Short mmCIF file of C-alpha atoms in Angstrom, two decimals:
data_model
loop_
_atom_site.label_atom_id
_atom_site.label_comp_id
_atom_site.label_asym_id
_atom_site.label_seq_id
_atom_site.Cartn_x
_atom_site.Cartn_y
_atom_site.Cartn_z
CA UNK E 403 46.97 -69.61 -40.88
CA UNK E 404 43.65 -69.16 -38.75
CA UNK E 405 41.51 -70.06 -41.79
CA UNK E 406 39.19 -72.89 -41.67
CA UNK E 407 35.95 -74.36 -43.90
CA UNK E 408 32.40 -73.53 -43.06
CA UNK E 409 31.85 -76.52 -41.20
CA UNK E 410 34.45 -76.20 -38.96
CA UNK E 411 33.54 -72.79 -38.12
CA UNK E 412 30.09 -73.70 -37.50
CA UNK E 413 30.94 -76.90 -35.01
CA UNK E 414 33.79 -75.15 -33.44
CA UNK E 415 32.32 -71.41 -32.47
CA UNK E 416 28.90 -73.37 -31.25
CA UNK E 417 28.44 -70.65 -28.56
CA UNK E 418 31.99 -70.63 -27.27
CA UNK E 419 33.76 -67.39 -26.80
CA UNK E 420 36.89 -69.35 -26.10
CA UNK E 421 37.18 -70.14 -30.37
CA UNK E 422 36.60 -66.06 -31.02
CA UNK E 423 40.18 -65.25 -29.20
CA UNK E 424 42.33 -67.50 -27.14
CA UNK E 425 42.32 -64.08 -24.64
CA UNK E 426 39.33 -63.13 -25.48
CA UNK E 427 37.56 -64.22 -21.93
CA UNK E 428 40.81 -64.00 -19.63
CA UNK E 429 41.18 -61.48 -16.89
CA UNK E 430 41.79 -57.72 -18.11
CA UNK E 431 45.23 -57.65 -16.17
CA UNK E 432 46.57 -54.33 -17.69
CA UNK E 433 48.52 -51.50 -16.04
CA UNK E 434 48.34 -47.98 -15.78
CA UNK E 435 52.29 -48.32 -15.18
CA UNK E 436 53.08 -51.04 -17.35
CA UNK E 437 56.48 -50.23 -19.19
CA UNK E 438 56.18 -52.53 -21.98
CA UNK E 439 57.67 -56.30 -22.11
CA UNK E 440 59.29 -59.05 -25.25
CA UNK E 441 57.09 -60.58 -27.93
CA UNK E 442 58.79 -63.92 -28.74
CA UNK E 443 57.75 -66.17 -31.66
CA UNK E 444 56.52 -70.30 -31.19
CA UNK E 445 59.97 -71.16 -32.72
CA UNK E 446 60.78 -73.29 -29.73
CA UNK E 447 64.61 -72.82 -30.95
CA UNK E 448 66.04 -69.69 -31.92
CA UNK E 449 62.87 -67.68 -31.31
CA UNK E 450 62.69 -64.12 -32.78
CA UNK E 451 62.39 -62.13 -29.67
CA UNK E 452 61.31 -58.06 -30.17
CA UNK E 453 61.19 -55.88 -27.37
CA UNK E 454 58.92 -53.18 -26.62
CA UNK E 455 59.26 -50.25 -24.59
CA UNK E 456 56.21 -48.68 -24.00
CA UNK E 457 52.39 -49.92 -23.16
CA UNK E 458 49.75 -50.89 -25.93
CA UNK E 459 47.26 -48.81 -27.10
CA UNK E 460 44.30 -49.50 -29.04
CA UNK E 461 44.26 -53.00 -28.60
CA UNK E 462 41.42 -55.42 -29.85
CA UNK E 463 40.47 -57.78 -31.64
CA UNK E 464 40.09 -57.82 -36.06
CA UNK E 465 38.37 -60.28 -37.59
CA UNK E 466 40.17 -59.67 -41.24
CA UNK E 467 42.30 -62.15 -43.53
CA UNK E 468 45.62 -60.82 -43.27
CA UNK E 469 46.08 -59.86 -39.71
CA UNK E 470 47.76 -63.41 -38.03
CA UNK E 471 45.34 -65.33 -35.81
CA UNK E 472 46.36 -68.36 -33.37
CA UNK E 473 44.76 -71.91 -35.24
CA UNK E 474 41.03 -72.05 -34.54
CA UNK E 475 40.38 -67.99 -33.84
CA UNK E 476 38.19 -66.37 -35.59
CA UNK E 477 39.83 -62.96 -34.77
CA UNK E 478 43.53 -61.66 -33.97
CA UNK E 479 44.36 -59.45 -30.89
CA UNK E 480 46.25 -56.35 -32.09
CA UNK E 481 47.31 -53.03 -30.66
CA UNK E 482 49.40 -50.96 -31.82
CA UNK E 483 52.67 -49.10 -29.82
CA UNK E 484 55.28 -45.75 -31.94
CA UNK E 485 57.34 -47.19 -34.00
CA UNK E 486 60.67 -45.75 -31.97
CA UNK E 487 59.90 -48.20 -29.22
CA UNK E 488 60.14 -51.63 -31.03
CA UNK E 489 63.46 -53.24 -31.57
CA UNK E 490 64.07 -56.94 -32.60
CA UNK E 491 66.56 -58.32 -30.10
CA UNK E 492 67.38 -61.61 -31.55
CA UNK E 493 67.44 -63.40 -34.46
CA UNK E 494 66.07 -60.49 -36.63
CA UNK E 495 67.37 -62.75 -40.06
CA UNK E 496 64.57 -65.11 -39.42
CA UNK E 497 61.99 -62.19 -39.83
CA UNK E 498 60.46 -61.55 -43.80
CA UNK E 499 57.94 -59.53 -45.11
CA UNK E 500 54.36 -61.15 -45.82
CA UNK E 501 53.25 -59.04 -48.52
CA UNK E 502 55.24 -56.13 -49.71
CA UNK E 503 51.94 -54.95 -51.46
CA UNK E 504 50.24 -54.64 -48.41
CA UNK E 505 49.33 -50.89 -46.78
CA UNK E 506 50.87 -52.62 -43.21
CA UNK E 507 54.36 -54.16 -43.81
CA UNK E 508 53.98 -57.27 -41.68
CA UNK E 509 56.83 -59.48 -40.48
CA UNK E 510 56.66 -62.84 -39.63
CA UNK E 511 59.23 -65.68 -38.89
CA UNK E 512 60.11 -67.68 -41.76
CA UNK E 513 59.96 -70.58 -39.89
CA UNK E 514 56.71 -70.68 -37.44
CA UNK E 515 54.90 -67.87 -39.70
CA UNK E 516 53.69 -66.15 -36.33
CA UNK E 517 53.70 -62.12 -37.59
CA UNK E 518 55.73 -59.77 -34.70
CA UNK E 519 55.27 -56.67 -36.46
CA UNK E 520 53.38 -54.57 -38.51
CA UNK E 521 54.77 -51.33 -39.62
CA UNK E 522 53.22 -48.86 -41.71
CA UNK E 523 56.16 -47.02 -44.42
CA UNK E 524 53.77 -44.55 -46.05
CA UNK E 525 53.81 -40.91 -44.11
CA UNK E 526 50.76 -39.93 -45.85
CA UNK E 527 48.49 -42.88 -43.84
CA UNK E 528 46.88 -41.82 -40.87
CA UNK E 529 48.65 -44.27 -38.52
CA UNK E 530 52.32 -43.72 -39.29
CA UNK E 531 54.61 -43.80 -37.07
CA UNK E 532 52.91 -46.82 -35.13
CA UNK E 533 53.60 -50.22 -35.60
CA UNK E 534 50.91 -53.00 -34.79
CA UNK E 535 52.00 -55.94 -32.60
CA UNK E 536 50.61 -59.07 -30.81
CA UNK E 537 50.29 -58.54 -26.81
CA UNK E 538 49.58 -62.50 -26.37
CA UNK E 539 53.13 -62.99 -27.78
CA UNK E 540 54.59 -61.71 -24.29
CA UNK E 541 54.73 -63.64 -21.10
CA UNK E 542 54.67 -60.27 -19.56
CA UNK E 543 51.92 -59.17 -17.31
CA UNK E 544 50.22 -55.65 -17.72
CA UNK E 545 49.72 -54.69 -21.74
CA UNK E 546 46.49 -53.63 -22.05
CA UNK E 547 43.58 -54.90 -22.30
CA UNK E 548 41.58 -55.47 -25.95
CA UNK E 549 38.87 -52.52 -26.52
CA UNK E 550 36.76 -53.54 -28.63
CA UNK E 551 36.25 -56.04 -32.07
CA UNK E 552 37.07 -54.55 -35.58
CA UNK E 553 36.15 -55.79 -39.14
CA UNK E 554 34.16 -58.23 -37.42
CA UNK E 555 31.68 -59.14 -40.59
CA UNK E 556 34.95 -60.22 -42.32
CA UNK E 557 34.86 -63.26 -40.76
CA UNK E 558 33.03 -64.20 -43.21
CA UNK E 559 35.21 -63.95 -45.98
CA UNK E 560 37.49 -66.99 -43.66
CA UNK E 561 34.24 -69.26 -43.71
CA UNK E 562 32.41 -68.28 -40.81
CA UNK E 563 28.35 -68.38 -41.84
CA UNK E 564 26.28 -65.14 -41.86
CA UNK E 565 23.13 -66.27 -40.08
CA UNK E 566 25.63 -66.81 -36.86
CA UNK E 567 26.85 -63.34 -37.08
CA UNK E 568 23.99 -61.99 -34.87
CA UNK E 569 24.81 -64.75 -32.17
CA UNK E 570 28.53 -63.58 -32.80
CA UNK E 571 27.77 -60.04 -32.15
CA UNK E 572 26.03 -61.11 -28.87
CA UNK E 573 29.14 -62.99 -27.63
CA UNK E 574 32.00 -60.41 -28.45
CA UNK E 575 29.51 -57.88 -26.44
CA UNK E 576 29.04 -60.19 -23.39
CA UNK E 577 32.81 -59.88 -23.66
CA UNK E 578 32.49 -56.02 -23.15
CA UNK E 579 33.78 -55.83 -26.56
CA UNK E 580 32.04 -53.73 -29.16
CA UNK E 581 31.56 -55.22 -32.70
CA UNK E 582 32.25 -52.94 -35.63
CA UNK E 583 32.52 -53.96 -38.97
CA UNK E 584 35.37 -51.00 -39.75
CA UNK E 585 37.83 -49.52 -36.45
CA UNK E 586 36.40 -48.15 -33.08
CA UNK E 587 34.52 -44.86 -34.04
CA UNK E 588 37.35 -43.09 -32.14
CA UNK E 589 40.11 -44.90 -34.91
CA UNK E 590 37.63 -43.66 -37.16
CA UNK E 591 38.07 -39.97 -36.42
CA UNK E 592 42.04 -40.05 -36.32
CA UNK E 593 41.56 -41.27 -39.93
CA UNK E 594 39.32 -38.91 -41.25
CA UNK E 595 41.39 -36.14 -39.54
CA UNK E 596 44.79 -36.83 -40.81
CA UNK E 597 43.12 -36.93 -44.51
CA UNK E 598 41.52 -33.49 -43.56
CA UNK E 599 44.56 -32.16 -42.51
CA UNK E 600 46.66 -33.78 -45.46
CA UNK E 601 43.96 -32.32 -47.70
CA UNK E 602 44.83 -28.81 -46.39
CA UNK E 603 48.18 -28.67 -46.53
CA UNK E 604 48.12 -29.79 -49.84
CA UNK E 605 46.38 -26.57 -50.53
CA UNK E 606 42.48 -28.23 -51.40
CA UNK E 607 39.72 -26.58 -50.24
CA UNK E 608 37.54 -28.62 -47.83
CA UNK E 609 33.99 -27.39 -47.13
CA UNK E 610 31.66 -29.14 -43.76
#
């Protein structure tokens, strides 16, 4: 889903920041005091609904192949929320795991394929104990706003030409997004800290 041929991308992007995120240009509406709110799938019947009980944090967009991405986006919108505040309120047997393989468990419903969750099983990754989630699932008012762009050069790998990736790089910033091609440098540092701190405890010697 959210995958399209080279053509495509080239006639449909054309200068339009609309095609890089449905959200992407809307109002930042977010809320210091913004308790959380319900994702809810497209099922138009018997829609998986998840509630969440807390604000978003770290949202923005990513621009790689297996995190879900409304048809015609180039990128998804993801934050991510602990893992204690996310229950599935209804119709949790339609939900099934995308790739078991995968480093983020993601579930999507069987039936519309839209992913709700992402959780992350491992305790020795550096962002356990968070689960990723879709703000533009909710009809409610206040998550916050995206950040910044990650993985944005894997677009490419989904069709998108490389000589437009300068002119892509200039819209996501006239969106007062940041492009990176891995996470925000601040992501960055949480990662490299946990393994420096998993490192130690596991009794290796780690040298500056």
């Amino acid at each position: 889903m959210g995958r399209y041929d080279r053509e495509t991308a080239v006639h449909a992007f054309d200068g339009q920041s609309r095609v890089i995120h449905p959200c992407a240009a809307q109002a930042k509406d977010d809320k210091p005091d913004f308790q959380g709110g319900t994702l809810r799938c497209h099922c138009h019947d018997s829609p998986v609904l998840v509630q969440i009980n807390t604000q978003s944090q770290h949202n923005h967009l990513c621009g790689c192949s297996r995190c879900w991405k409304p048809d015609g986006a180039l990128f998804s919108q993801i934050a991510v929320v602990p893992r204690d505040a996310v229950t599935v309120v209804e119709n949790a047997d339609k939900l099934g795991l995308v790739d078991p393989a995968a480093v983020i468990q993601r579930y999507a419903c069987r039936d519309c394929g839209v992913h709700l969750v992402g959780r992350i099983e491992s305790k020795s990754h550096g962002f356990y104990g968070l689960d990723f989630i879709h703000t533009e699932l909710s009809a409610d008012i206040g998550w916050s706003a995206p950040l910044f762009a990650a993985y944005v050069s894997s677009v490419v790998e989904a069709g998108f030409p490389p000589e437009q990736m300068p002119h892509l790089r200039r819209q996501l910033r006239a969106l007062g997004l940041e492009p990176y091609d891995c996470l925000s440098p601040d992501l960055m540092d949480v990662i490299s800290h946990h393994a420096y701190v998993r490192r130690r405890s596991e009794g290796e010697r780690v040298s500056a």
